[in-house]
Structures are given as structure tokens and as C-alpha cells.
Amino acid sequence: MTSALLPTYARAPIAFERGEGAWLVAEDGDRYLDFGAGIAVNALGHAHPHLVEALTAQAQKLWHTSNLFQIPEGERLGRRLVEATFADVAFFANSGAEANEAAIKMARKYHAVGGCPERYRIITFEGAFHGRTLATIAAGGQQKYIEGFGPKVEGFDQVPVGDFAALEAMIGPETAALMIEPIQGEGGLRVIPGETLRRLRALCDAQGLLLIMDEVQTGVGRTGRFFAHEWSGVTPDIMSAAKGIGGGFPLGVCLATAEAARGMTAGTHGTTFGGNPLAMAVGNAVLDVVLGDGFLAHVERMGLLLTQKLAGVIDRHPHVFAELRGQGLMRGLKLNVPNTEFTAAARARHLLVIPAGDNVIRLLPPLIVGAVEVEEAVVRLEAAATDLEAQMRGAA
């Protein structure tokens, strides 16, 4: 049967009908341990009762009114995010790409209303991924995403991470901001050192630039802090978040200081669905859990356990695994075999992992994962590695 869907995805030959916690159940009844979490989206796992209750209760009352009217749950969620972060204001969207679009527009508008409209260029970093819109693929700079979509959107420059000589040479009278992910997710789980982030902050302050942090994949507890930049002691001027903030419901947010957002006045930006009552109810429910007593400490403990176990797997299977990357419950394994092959081998062992750039697989379990599930995931990783090693011996 020919699919009616646009063939833009290389989908695995499996469909799931339900889930619970860190587990998914396929149509044939097989159970899979989910260490992909919908690409770091299902922060509280599948069918979390508090999220189900919040969504169900709101669905029986009101779904959508538009931003022409007050949305009390949005006001509440915005206030909670502001109180828990560096920010003074929030703008709700539906995705990470939209949150990044808002961040880009905000940085440009900041300089425009300050009398410097020529300052619109944003410097990003090699290996970045900021979304799939025309502006965000230009920001990411990866040719495989840009190819075939016409001229690259103007206003973005790229330099290698940590090359401050190249960065300072790139900064000019048209530069408005620097934009970086604290951990490059799609780019291969590369952690940006805290010292690098601190130097970027100092450079922005000295040059009158804004610092934008893309925490779409790293935020909402993924590394054991509410947002990953907190480990460095650095605060951005603007930050995007999405994925885990909705726990599986489409939700993104652009957070900023009042100064950085000074140009975003009535009519300068908008969205039809962003901040709708359903999304706001779920977002508040996610914060109830993630900001609850002991939750982030649990993430940190599970991240440490996963790290320790993965180190042993690498030692035992050096022909398959080359390097451990990442932080907390955002881990990557650099491979000596194609990551697509390992992803398939893990799936055959009923473990779900996510490929990334630089021949890496991502381990992004739900943040509610427990020690038993971490141990089980490692057993299945090891089994998948053993299967591939047997295939290599057979081929040899």
C-alpha cells in the first residue's frame, strides 16, 4: 500500500499503540524500552498520570481562543518560568524552531529599536542545529539541510566552537548576537565547556552583543539542572526551549530579559496556536513534576549511574564503541560502526535509541527513568553490540 504521506522520513518498520513510563508497546504486543523519548520530548515518559489528568481536564473545558484574549494558564506558566530562570518575559510557541525564530527576531529588533538596524547578523557555531525553517537551517549552517532550498537566508555566520580568534575576527559592525547550544544534540552530543560559555558571555558584554542559548533539547531537567547553561554559571539574554517542556504536547517558549525583549512590542510578533489553553495546562503540569522536590536530584543520580554503566560497555566492546559524550540523561555514544546499523541492532533487542551527527547514537531516556530501567538498557545495548561483533566476525 502506497503511503499518502510525503516521504521525508526514513521511518522504522514499527508502530506503537500505547506506552507507560519508559516503555512502549507495539501493535503486535512487543514491549520496547524507550531511550529516545521521542527525541528528548517525553520528559516524564508515556501516559504520565499527572499530565493525562491536566490535559483531560482542560480538554473538557476549552481548547483554543487565540491570543486576542487573556489565557490565565499561560500567564501562570510564564510567571513560573520567569521565576525559575534568568528571564523577565516569555513568548509561547509550538516548537523549538518557532522558539528560535522568535529569538532571532528579538535579537535583531533589540538593535533596531536601539538605533542600530544594521546590526542583524548572528554568529552560530559549526555542528549546530537550530530547526528546519528557512531561517533556522541557515542558522545551523549544515549544507545537507540547506541544499536545494534556494539562496541561504542572509544574516548568519559560522565559526568553529572554541576558536575565539576566528570568532573575534568574524564580529563586525553588523553583528547582533551569538547563538549556541550548551550541548550540541543533533551535532553529536558535544558538550560546550563551561569556560567557553563564560568567555562568550564576556565577549558579548564587551561588544554589546546579545547571547542566545538554544536549550530546545538540553532544557527542562535533561542534564540534572532545569537548564543546562546553569552548570556554567552563565546566563543568556535570550533562550529558546521546547521538547521536554510540553512532555509530548507541542510547546515551545522563548525566554528573555526585559532589556533584550525591548523591541518586541504589540504587533511585532505573533502565533495562532502558541500558548493555547491545552498546551498551557500541560506545560504547568510538567513544571509541577520537574520543579518538585528531589526531581532534578533524581535525574542527576540516574545520569551518573548511566554514565558509569556506559563506560563499562565501551571498555568491553571497543570495536563497536569509541567514546562517551554528553551529560546527565543526555548521553551519546560515538561509534566505530555505522550508527544506523547500531540503531537497528538495538531495536532488534527492543531498545530504542536515536542517531545523531558525527556517527553518534543518542540515549535520551525519560527523566522519570529508574535504576532498573537503566540497567536493562545497558544489558540490551551490550547485546546489540555483541550481535554486531558476531556479524563482523562472520563477514571477516
mmCIF file of N, CA and C in Angstrom, residues 67 74 77-78 81-82 87-95 98-103 105-106 238-242 245 251-256 261 264-265 267-275 280:
data_model
loop_
_atom_site.group_PDB
_atom_site.id
_atom_site.type_symbol
_atom_site.label_atom_id
_atom_site.label_comp_id
_atom_site.label_asym_id
_atom_site.label_seq_id
_atom_site.Cartn_x
_atom_site.Cartn_y
_atom_site.Cartn_z
ATOM 1 N N ASN A 67 -4.794 34.348 20.771
ATOM 2 C CA ASN A 67 -4.123 35.325 21.621
ATOM 3 C C ASN A 67 -4.759 36.712 21.554
ATOM 4 N N GLY A 74 -1.598 30.449 30.694
ATOM 5 C CA GLY A 74 -0.376 30.924 30.060
ATOM 6 C C GLY A 74 0.328 31.959 30.912
ATOM 7 N N LEU A 77 2.004 29.932 33.634
ATOM 8 C CA LEU A 77 3.189 29.214 33.176
ATOM 9 C C LEU A 77 4.335 30.183 32.911
ATOM 10 N N GLY A 78 4.029 31.304 32.284
ATOM 11 C CA GLY A 78 5.064 32.299 32.042
ATOM 12 C C GLY A 78 5.685 32.790 33.334
ATOM 13 N N LEU A 81 8.037 30.123 34.803
ATOM 14 C CA LEU A 81 9.293 30.017 34.061
ATOM 15 C C LEU A 81 10.210 31.198 34.365
ATOM 16 N N VAL A 82 9.633 32.373 34.450
ATOM 17 C CA VAL A 82 10.414 33.562 34.778
ATOM 18 C C VAL A 82 11.016 33.439 36.180
ATOM 19 N N ALA A 87 15.065 34.893 33.194
ATOM 20 C CA ALA A 87 14.245 35.703 32.299
ATOM 21 C C ALA A 87 13.272 36.616 33.034
ATOM 22 N N ASP A 88 12.806 37.616 32.282
ATOM 23 C CA ASP A 88 11.750 38.512 32.751
ATOM 24 C C ASP A 88 10.445 38.297 31.991
ATOM 25 N N VAL A 89 10.537 37.793 30.763
ATOM 26 C CA VAL A 89 9.356 37.629 29.910
ATOM 27 C C VAL A 89 9.439 36.323 29.128
ATOM 28 N N ALA A 90 8.274 35.847 28.687
ATOM 29 C CA ALA A 90 8.182 34.603 27.914
ATOM 30 C C ALA A 90 7.257 34.804 26.724
ATOM 31 N N PHE A 91 7.582 34.143 25.617
ATOM 32 C CA PHE A 91 6.701 34.097 24.450
ATOM 33 C C PHE A 91 6.488 32.633 24.102
ATOM 34 N N PHE A 92 5.236 32.170 24.079
ATOM 35 C CA PHE A 92 4.950 30.764 23.825
ATOM 36 C C PHE A 92 4.710 30.492 22.343
ATOM 37 N N ALA A 93 5.284 29.396 21.883
ATOM 38 C CA ALA A 93 5.128 28.937 20.507
ATOM 39 C C ALA A 93 4.782 27.454 20.542
ATOM 40 N N ASN A 94 4.910 26.783 19.403
ATOM 41 C CA ASN A 94 4.509 25.383 19.299
ATOM 42 C C ASN A 94 5.683 24.421 19.138
ATOM 43 N N SER A 95 6.889 24.939 18.924
ATOM 44 C CA SER A 95 8.025 24.072 18.607
ATOM 45 C C SER A 95 9.325 24.796 18.909
ATOM 46 N N GLU A 98 10.147 27.395 16.112
ATOM 47 C CA GLU A 98 9.416 28.648 16.298
ATOM 48 C C GLU A 98 9.998 29.464 17.441
ATOM 49 N N ALA A 99 10.415 28.789 18.506
ATOM 50 C CA ALA A 99 11.048 29.498 19.612
ATOM 51 C C ALA A 99 12.344 30.149 19.155
ATOM 52 N N ASN A 100 13.099 29.462 18.297
ATOM 53 C CA ASN A 100 14.332 30.029 17.772
ATOM 54 C C ASN A 100 14.063 31.176 16.807
ATOM 55 N N GLU A 101 13.004 31.075 16.015
ATOM 56 C CA GLU A 101 12.619 32.189 15.147
ATOM 57 C C GLU A 101 12.330 33.430 15.996
ATOM 58 N N ALA A 102 11.613 33.248 17.093
ATOM 59 C CA ALA A 102 11.315 34.372 17.979
ATOM 60 C C ALA A 102 12.605 34.961 18.547
ATOM 61 N N ALA A 103 13.553 34.089 18.921
ATOM 62 C CA ALA A 103 14.829 34.553 19.475
ATOM 63 C C ALA A 103 15.611 35.366 18.451
ATOM 64 N N LYS A 105 14.412 36.995 15.767
ATOM 65 C CA LYS A 105 13.726 38.266 15.537
ATOM 66 C C LYS A 105 13.944 39.225 16.703
ATOM 67 N N MET A 106 13.907 38.686 17.918
ATOM 68 C CA MET A 106 14.082 39.523 19.101
ATOM 69 C C MET A 106 15.462 40.168 19.121
ATOM 70 N N ILE A 238 18.722 35.751 25.864
ATOM 71 C CA ILE A 238 17.555 35.142 25.225
ATOM 72 C C ILE A 238 17.775 33.634 25.225
ATOM 73 N N MET A 239 16.716 32.867 25.434
ATOM 74 C CA MET A 239 16.848 31.409 25.424
ATOM 75 C C MET A 239 15.595 30.781 24.819
ATOM 76 N N SER A 240 15.817 29.779 23.984
ATOM 77 C CA SER A 240 14.706 29.001 23.435
ATOM 78 C C SER A 240 14.620 27.671 24.158
ATOM 79 N N ALA A 241 13.391 27.186 24.343
ATOM 80 C CA ALA A 241 13.160 25.870 24.939
ATOM 81 C C ALA A 241 11.944 25.254 24.263
ATOM 82 N N ALA A 242 11.909 23.937 24.241
ATOM 83 C CA ALA A 242 10.765 23.207 23.664
ATOM 84 C C ALA A 242 10.907 21.759 24.104
ATOM 85 N N ILE A 245 9.515 20.544 27.552
ATOM 86 C CA ILE A 245 8.674 21.466 28.299
ATOM 87 C C ILE A 245 7.184 21.160 28.154
ATOM 88 N N LEU A 251 4.887 22.310 22.345
ATOM 89 C CA LEU A 251 5.046 23.538 23.119
ATOM 90 C C LEU A 251 6.487 24.009 23.025
ATOM 91 N N GLY A 252 6.653 25.281 22.746
ATOM 92 C CA GLY A 252 7.963 25.914 22.761
ATOM 93 C C GLY A 252 7.847 27.253 23.446
ATOM 94 N N VAL A 253 8.979 27.788 23.868
ATOM 95 C CA VAL A 253 8.963 29.090 24.526
ATOM 96 C C VAL A 253 10.277 29.810 24.255
ATOM 97 N N CYS A 254 10.177 31.112 24.081
ATOM 98 C CA CYS A 254 11.344 31.980 24.002
ATOM 99 C C CYS A 254 11.342 32.822 25.271
ATOM 100 N N LEU A 255 12.388 32.693 26.076
ATOM 101 C CA LEU A 255 12.532 33.433 27.328
ATOM 102 C C LEU A 255 13.603 34.499 27.159
ATOM 103 N N ALA A 256 13.416 35.654 27.802
ATOM 104 C CA ALA A 256 14.369 36.740 27.617
ATOM 105 C C ALA A 256 14.334 37.705 28.787
ATOM 106 N N ALA A 261 14.296 42.022 25.236
ATOM 107 C CA ALA A 261 12.988 41.984 24.581
ATOM 108 C C ALA A 261 12.393 43.373 24.350
ATOM 109 N N MET A 264 10.157 44.032 21.257
ATOM 110 C CA MET A 264 9.030 43.161 20.931
ATOM 111 C C MET A 264 7.750 43.720 21.547
ATOM 112 N N THR A 265 7.225 44.722 20.887
ATOM 113 C CA THR A 265 6.004 45.394 21.338
ATOM 114 C C THR A 265 4.798 44.846 20.572
ATOM 115 N N GLY A 267 2.168 43.681 18.192
ATOM 116 C CA GLY A 267 2.127 43.558 16.741
ATOM 117 C C GLY A 267 3.422 43.158 16.082
ATOM 118 N N THR A 268 4.539 43.106 16.828
ATOM 119 C CA THR A 268 5.819 42.778 16.212
ATOM 120 C C THR A 268 6.010 41.286 15.978
ATOM 121 N N HIS A 269 5.266 40.455 16.691
ATOM 122 C CA HIS A 269 5.389 39.004 16.523
ATOM 123 C C HIS A 269 4.086 38.371 16.979
ATOM 124 N N GLY A 270 3.809 37.161 16.517
ATOM 125 C CA GLY A 270 2.573 36.517 16.913
ATOM 126 C C GLY A 270 2.515 35.067 16.493
ATOM 127 N N THR A 271 1.456 34.403 16.910
ATOM 128 C CA THR A 271 1.239 32.996 16.611
ATOM 129 C C THR A 271 -0.234 32.680 16.811
ATOM 130 N N THR A 272 -0.779 31.810 15.975
ATOM 131 C CA THR A 272 -2.178 31.418 16.130
ATOM 132 C C THR A 272 -2.361 30.456 17.296
ATOM 133 N N PHE A 273 -1.561 29.403 17.315
ATOM 134 C CA PHE A 273 -1.771 28.339 18.293
ATOM 135 C C PHE A 273 -0.893 28.452 19.531
ATOM 136 N N GLY A 274 0.206 29.199 19.460
ATOM 137 C CA GLY A 274 1.131 29.281 20.580
ATOM 138 C C GLY A 274 0.459 29.776 21.849
ATOM 139 N N GLY A 275 0.724 29.070 22.956
ATOM 140 C CA GLY A 275 0.151 29.456 24.234
ATOM 141 C C GLY A 275 -1.305 29.096 24.399
ATOM 142 N N MET A 280 -0.851 25.093 27.620
ATOM 143 C CA MET A 280 -0.507 25.738 28.887
ATOM 144 C C MET A 280 -0.835 24.837 30.078
#
